[in-house]
Amino acid sequence: SQTIHQWPATLVQPVGSPLSLECTVEGTSNPNLYWYRQAAGRGLQLLFYSVGIGQISSEVPQNLSASRPQDRQFILSSKKLLLSDSGFYLCAGERNTEAFFGQGTRLTVV
Amino acid sequence: GDSVTQMEGPVTLSEEAFLTINCTYTATGYPSLFWYVQYPGEGLQLLLKATKADDKGSNKGFEATYRKETTSFHLEKGSVQVSDSAVYFCALRRGFGNEKLTFGTGTRLTIIP
């Protein structure tokens, strides 16, 4: 079955520090991959999606970037974190119209 | 652009009550429609889906019918249980070159015994 591995589960980072969240996929090849931010009362905000290696579409201009160096790897990054980057980040994959999600990363910027 | 509008939560019902969570969408063409569920402490998982107009998706006693004329995909269940307490997300995906999966804001459902 298709699974998403996302780590770390929680992260506390100081303002101005870099960020790298990694997500890997097992059980399928050539999935669409997504990064979402989930905020209380605001649902799932799509940040980035990718239909293939090196192909990234950004939905929201912000302090974050994404990369897909391999078919089953999707990375969310920032060079300098802001307080407003705090939140819950979810990686998702999709194959044959069914999406599957990682467990998420709770990021707190202090 | 594509968008999904869900009824505002939270929704609180008694066990065995009838549930409706409204979902309407805006998209060109013929998107596929989904309901995802997030149980407490868990990740999102697919509940049901419909890929064309008039299709009915069903799972675990939940149903939703793809209504193109009203651009809706309302989630229903005839008799809810405490274990149905979760956050429910309506979503759409347009195929054929537009791959992104767009979610609604989610509706928190609490079932009281």
mmCIF file of C-alpha atoms in Angstrom:
data_model
loop_
_atom_site.group_PDB
_atom_site.id
_atom_site.type_symbol
_atom_site.label_atom_id
_atom_site.label_comp_id
_atom_site.label_asym_id
_atom_site.label_seq_id
_atom_site.Cartn_x
_atom_site.Cartn_y
_atom_site.Cartn_z
ATOM 1 C CA SER A 1 0.000 0.000 0.000
ATOM 2 C CA GLN A 2 1.006 3.593 -0.491
ATOM 3 C CA THR A 3 2.530 5.361 2.479
ATOM 4 C CA ILE A 4 4.088 8.716 3.211
ATOM 5 C CA HIS A 5 6.943 9.068 5.666
ATOM 6 C CA GLN A 6 7.317 12.564 6.998
ATOM 7 C CA TRP A 7 9.749 13.761 9.604
ATOM 8 C CA PRO A 8 10.299 15.099 12.116
ATOM 9 C CA ALA A 9 6.970 14.939 13.936
ATOM 10 C CA THR A 10 7.731 18.048 15.953
ATOM 11 C CA LEU A 11 10.301 20.775 15.507
ATOM 12 C CA VAL A 12 11.174 23.913 17.419
ATOM 13 C CA GLN A 13 13.360 26.374 15.540
ATOM 14 C CA PRO A 14 14.544 29.920 16.295
ATOM 15 C CA VAL A 15 13.541 32.830 14.088
ATOM 16 C CA GLY A 16 16.000 33.266 11.241
ATOM 17 C CA SER A 17 17.151 29.660 11.201
ATOM 18 C CA PRO A 18 16.819 27.436 8.106
ATOM 19 C CA LEU A 19 14.238 24.707 7.696
ATOM 20 C CA SER A 20 14.178 21.402 5.912
ATOM 21 C CA LEU A 21 11.234 19.029 6.176
ATOM 22 C CA GLU A 22 11.478 15.805 4.247
ATOM 23 C CA CYS A 23 8.798 13.546 2.895
ATOM 24 C CA THR A 24 9.286 10.212 1.145
ATOM 25 C CA VAL A 25 6.818 7.921 -0.559
ATOM 26 C CA GLU A 26 6.651 4.138 -0.529
ATOM 27 C CA GLY A 27 4.466 1.735 -2.425
ATOM 28 C CA THR A 28 3.967 3.663 -5.632
ATOM 29 C CA SER A 29 5.910 5.460 -8.319
ATOM 30 C CA ASN A 30 5.415 8.775 -10.082
ATOM 31 C CA PRO A 31 2.927 10.177 -7.562
ATOM 32 C CA ASN A 32 1.758 13.761 -7.420
ATOM 33 C CA LEU A 33 3.145 15.257 -4.217
ATOM 34 C CA TYR A 34 1.837 18.107 -2.080
ATOM 35 C CA TRP A 35 2.797 20.225 0.881
ATOM 36 C CA TYR A 36 -0.105 21.628 2.911
ATOM 37 C CA ARG A 37 -0.271 23.764 6.002
ATOM 38 C CA GLN A 38 -3.115 22.994 8.350
ATOM 39 C CA ALA A 39 -4.265 25.787 10.631
ATOM 40 C CA ALA A 40 -7.027 25.570 13.197
ATOM 41 C CA GLY A 41 -10.241 26.843 11.677
ATOM 42 C CA ARG A 42 -8.612 27.379 8.306
ATOM 43 C CA GLY A 43 -8.420 23.866 6.952
ATOM 44 C CA LEU A 44 -5.735 22.779 4.545
ATOM 45 C CA GLN A 45 -3.850 25.442 2.664
ATOM 46 C CA LEU A 46 -2.008 24.152 -0.379
ATOM 47 C CA LEU A 47 1.574 25.435 -0.427
ATOM 48 C CA PHE A 48 3.261 23.481 -3.209
ATOM 49 C CA TYR A 49 2.511 20.617 -5.525
ATOM 50 C CA SER A 50 4.624 18.585 -7.879
ATOM 51 C CA VAL A 51 3.738 16.314 -10.771
ATOM 52 C CA GLY A 52 7.281 15.057 -11.316
ATOM 53 C CA ILE A 53 10.964 15.394 -10.546
ATOM 54 C CA GLY A 54 12.039 19.023 -10.564
ATOM 55 C CA GLN A 55 8.495 20.245 -11.277
ATOM 56 C CA ILE A 56 7.144 22.468 -8.522
ATOM 57 C CA SER A 57 4.099 24.713 -8.539
ATOM 58 C CA SER A 58 3.732 27.298 -5.808
ATOM 59 C CA GLU A 59 0.282 28.269 -4.666
ATOM 60 C CA VAL A 60 1.052 30.897 -2.074
ATOM 61 C CA PRO A 61 3.919 33.408 -2.217
ATOM 62 C CA GLN A 62 5.803 33.116 1.037
ATOM 63 C CA ASN A 63 8.985 32.449 2.852
ATOM 64 C CA LEU A 64 9.052 28.764 1.902
ATOM 65 C CA SER A 65 10.252 26.755 -1.074
ATOM 66 C CA ALA A 66 9.953 23.150 -2.181
ATOM 67 C CA SER A 67 12.073 20.749 -4.181
ATOM 68 C CA ARG A 68 11.653 17.298 -5.637
ATOM 69 C CA PRO A 69 15.094 15.839 -6.262
ATOM 70 C CA GLN A 70 13.803 12.287 -6.687
ATOM 71 C CA ASP A 71 10.516 10.747 -7.760
ATOM 72 C CA ARG A 72 9.553 9.783 -4.208
ATOM 73 C CA GLN A 73 11.126 12.632 -2.271
ATOM 74 C CA PHE A 74 9.626 16.038 -1.591
ATOM 75 C CA ILE A 75 11.341 18.645 0.564
ATOM 76 C CA LEU A 76 9.969 21.811 2.138
ATOM 77 C CA SER A 77 12.605 24.426 2.938
ATOM 78 C CA SER A 78 13.202 27.897 4.192
ATOM 79 C CA LYS A 79 16.399 29.919 4.377
ATOM 80 C CA LYS A 80 15.197 32.055 7.285
ATOM 81 C CA LEU A 81 12.169 31.127 9.334
ATOM 82 C CA LEU A 82 9.635 33.715 10.469
ATOM 83 C CA LEU A 83 7.383 33.500 13.501
ATOM 84 C CA SER A 84 4.438 33.277 11.121
ATOM 85 C CA ASP A 85 5.840 30.034 9.667
ATOM 86 C CA SER A 86 4.730 28.204 12.797
ATOM 87 C CA GLY A 87 2.073 25.648 12.042
ATOM 88 C CA PHE A 88 1.270 22.083 11.169
ATOM 89 C CA TYR A 89 2.670 20.904 7.842
ATOM 90 C CA LEU A 90 1.332 17.917 5.973
ATOM 91 C CA CYS A 91 2.909 16.084 3.063
ATOM 92 C CA ALA A 92 0.569 14.200 0.750
ATOM 93 C CA GLY A 93 0.922 11.962 -2.244
ATOM 94 C CA GLU A 94 -1.617 11.108 -4.866
ATOM 95 C CA ARG A 95 -1.837 8.296 -7.359
ATOM 96 C CA ASN A 96 -4.843 7.261 -9.397
ATOM 97 C CA THR A 97 -6.992 10.003 -7.809
ATOM 98 C CA GLU A 98 -6.475 8.775 -4.253
ATOM 99 C CA ALA A 99 -4.443 10.915 -1.877
ATOM 100 C CA PHE A 100 -2.510 9.564 1.106
ATOM 101 C CA PHE A 101 -1.054 11.658 3.862
ATOM 102 C CA GLY A 102 1.887 11.720 6.200
ATOM 103 C CA GLN A 103 1.451 12.201 9.922
ATOM 104 C CA GLY A 104 2.485 15.825 9.745
ATOM 105 C CA THR A 105 5.121 18.039 11.366
ATOM 106 C CA ARG A 106 4.315 20.519 14.090
ATOM 107 C CA LEU A 107 6.697 23.435 13.577
ATOM 108 C CA THR A 108 7.093 26.058 16.265
ATOM 109 C CA VAL A 109 9.254 29.058 15.480
ATOM 110 C CA VAL A 110 10.445 30.845 18.600
ATOM 111 C CA GLY B 1 -9.543 29.260 -9.649
ATOM 112 C CA ASP B 2 -10.815 26.061 -8.088
ATOM 113 C CA SER B 3 -12.397 26.289 -4.681
ATOM 114 C CA VAL B 4 -14.326 24.168 -2.207
ATOM 115 C CA THR B 5 -16.767 25.591 0.326
ATOM 116 C CA GLN B 6 -17.822 23.537 3.337
ATOM 117 C CA MET B 7 -20.348 24.278 5.993
ATOM 118 C CA GLU B 8 -18.875 25.966 9.011
ATOM 119 C CA GLY B 9 -18.274 23.870 12.060
ATOM 120 C CA PRO B 10 -18.104 22.672 14.637
ATOM 121 C CA VAL B 11 -21.083 20.361 14.378
ATOM 122 C CA THR B 12 -22.327 18.532 17.467
ATOM 123 C CA LEU B 13 -24.901 15.763 17.205
ATOM 124 C CA SER B 14 -26.322 13.076 19.429
ATOM 125 C CA GLU B 15 -25.601 9.442 18.667
ATOM 126 C CA GLU B 16 -27.929 7.956 16.024
ATOM 127 C CA ALA B 17 -28.792 11.383 14.605
ATOM 128 C CA PHE B 18 -28.835 12.068 10.864
ATOM 129 C CA LEU B 19 -25.774 13.871 9.538
ATOM 130 C CA THR B 20 -25.393 16.237 6.615
ATOM 131 C CA ILE B 21 -22.225 18.192 5.948
ATOM 132 C CA ASN B 22 -22.637 20.509 2.988
ATOM 133 C CA CYS B 23 -19.972 20.927 0.339
ATOM 134 C CA THR B 24 -20.118 22.983 -2.841
ATOM 135 C CA TYR B 25 -17.380 23.556 -5.347
ATOM 136 C CA THR B 26 -16.242 25.874 -8.093
ATOM 137 C CA ALA B 27 -14.218 24.412 -10.931
ATOM 138 C CA THR B 28 -14.295 24.300 -14.686
ATOM 139 C CA GLY B 29 -14.822 21.022 -16.431
ATOM 140 C CA TYR B 30 -15.538 17.818 -14.592
ATOM 141 C CA PRO B 31 -13.496 17.484 -11.422
ATOM 142 C CA SER B 32 -13.320 14.412 -9.231
ATOM 143 C CA LEU B 33 -14.739 14.957 -5.759
ATOM 144 C CA PHE B 34 -13.627 13.510 -2.441
ATOM 145 C CA TRP B 35 -14.354 13.394 1.240
ATOM 146 C CA TYR B 36 -11.391 12.888 3.567
ATOM 147 C CA VAL B 37 -11.613 12.242 7.290
ATOM 148 C CA GLN B 38 -9.108 13.022 10.028
ATOM 149 C CA TYR B 39 -9.711 11.147 13.261
ATOM 150 C CA PRO B 40 -8.208 12.586 16.465
ATOM 151 C CA GLY B 41 -4.447 12.150 16.503
ATOM 152 C CA GLU B 42 -4.324 10.612 13.035
ATOM 153 C CA GLY B 43 -3.532 11.700 9.499
ATOM 154 C CA LEU B 44 -6.105 12.317 6.795
ATOM 155 C CA GLN B 45 -7.537 9.337 4.994
ATOM 156 C CA LEU B 46 -9.861 8.981 2.063
ATOM 157 C CA LEU B 47 -13.472 8.339 3.076
ATOM 158 C CA LEU B 48 -15.177 8.255 -0.320
ATOM 159 C CA LYS B 49 -15.000 9.682 -3.795
ATOM 160 C CA ALA B 50 -16.957 10.248 -7.004
ATOM 161 C CA THR B 51 -15.384 10.857 -10.368
ATOM 162 C CA LYS B 52 -18.310 11.889 -12.549
ATOM 163 C CA ALA B 53 -21.724 13.507 -12.326
ATOM 164 C CA ASP B 54 -24.458 11.498 -10.557
ATOM 165 C CA ASP B 55 -21.918 9.059 -9.112
ATOM 166 C CA LYS B 56 -22.501 8.155 -5.487
ATOM 167 C CA GLY B 57 -19.528 7.461 -3.273
ATOM 168 C CA SER B 58 -20.103 5.429 -0.132
ATOM 169 C CA ASN B 59 -18.081 3.992 2.726
ATOM 170 C CA LYS B 60 -18.641 3.162 6.415
ATOM 171 C CA GLY B 61 -22.295 4.194 6.141
ATOM 172 C CA PHE B 62 -21.435 7.605 4.685
ATOM 173 C CA GLU B 63 -22.678 8.654 1.255
ATOM 174 C CA ALA B 64 -22.207 11.597 -1.069
ATOM 175 C CA THR B 65 -23.636 12.164 -4.543
ATOM 176 C CA TYR B 66 -21.875 14.219 -7.207
ATOM 177 C CA ARG B 67 -24.456 16.816 -8.302
ATOM 178 C CA LYS B 68 -23.186 18.824 -11.225
ATOM 179 C CA GLU B 69 -26.344 20.902 -11.545
ATOM 180 C CA THR B 70 -25.897 22.262 -8.034
ATOM 181 C CA THR B 71 -22.071 21.829 -7.935
ATOM 182 C CA SER B 72 -22.451 19.980 -4.654
ATOM 183 C CA PHE B 73 -21.125 16.875 -2.926
ATOM 184 C CA HIS B 74 -22.874 16.798 0.438
ATOM 185 C CA LEU B 75 -21.839 14.133 2.939
ATOM 186 C CA GLU B 76 -24.630 12.204 4.681
ATOM 187 C CA LYS B 77 -24.997 9.429 7.199
ATOM 188 C CA GLY B 78 -28.256 8.076 8.490
ATOM 189 C CA SER B 79 -27.191 7.244 12.039
ATOM 190 C CA VAL B 80 -23.936 8.589 13.435
ATOM 191 C CA GLN B 81 -21.845 6.970 16.134
ATOM 192 C CA VAL B 82 -19.437 8.386 18.690
ATOM 193 C CA SER B 83 -16.605 6.886 16.640
ATOM 194 C CA ASP B 84 -17.535 9.185 13.735
ATOM 195 C CA SER B 85 -16.208 12.171 15.669
ATOM 196 C CA ALA B 86 -13.514 13.634 13.430
ATOM 197 C CA VAL B 87 -12.732 16.475 11.051
ATOM 198 C CA TYR B 88 -14.164 16.007 7.569
ATOM 199 C CA PHE B 89 -12.657 17.624 4.480
ATOM 200 C CA CYS B 90 -14.296 17.982 1.101
ATOM 201 C CA ALA B 91 -11.872 18.153 -1.826
ATOM 202 C CA LEU B 92 -11.741 18.315 -5.587
ATOM 203 C CA ARG B 93 -9.198 17.507 -8.240
ATOM 204 C CA ARG B 94 -9.307 18.532 -11.825
ATOM 205 C CA GLY B 95 -7.552 16.077 -14.069
ATOM 206 C CA PHE B 96 -5.862 16.329 -17.428
ATOM 207 C CA GLY B 97 -3.133 18.796 -16.738
ATOM 208 C CA ASN B 98 -4.323 20.454 -13.561
ATOM 209 C CA GLU B 99 -3.190 18.135 -10.859
ATOM 210 C CA LYS B 100 -3.659 20.023 -7.658
ATOM 211 C CA LEU B 101 -5.923 18.703 -4.966
ATOM 212 C CA THR B 102 -7.964 21.515 -3.452
ATOM 213 C CA PHE B 103 -9.500 21.131 0.008
ATOM 214 C CA GLY B 104 -12.250 22.855 1.882
ATOM 215 C CA THR B 105 -11.644 24.272 5.338
ATOM 216 C CA GLY B 106 -12.822 21.156 7.127
ATOM 217 C CA THR B 107 -15.787 20.557 9.434
ATOM 218 C CA ARG B 108 -15.239 19.292 12.950
ATOM 219 C CA LEU B 109 -17.915 16.787 13.948
ATOM 220 C CA THR B 110 -18.484 15.744 17.554
ATOM 221 C CA ILE B 111 -20.960 12.999 18.418
ATOM 222 C CA ILE B 112 -22.161 12.831 21.986
ATOM 223 C CA PRO B 113 -23.560 9.621 23.502
#
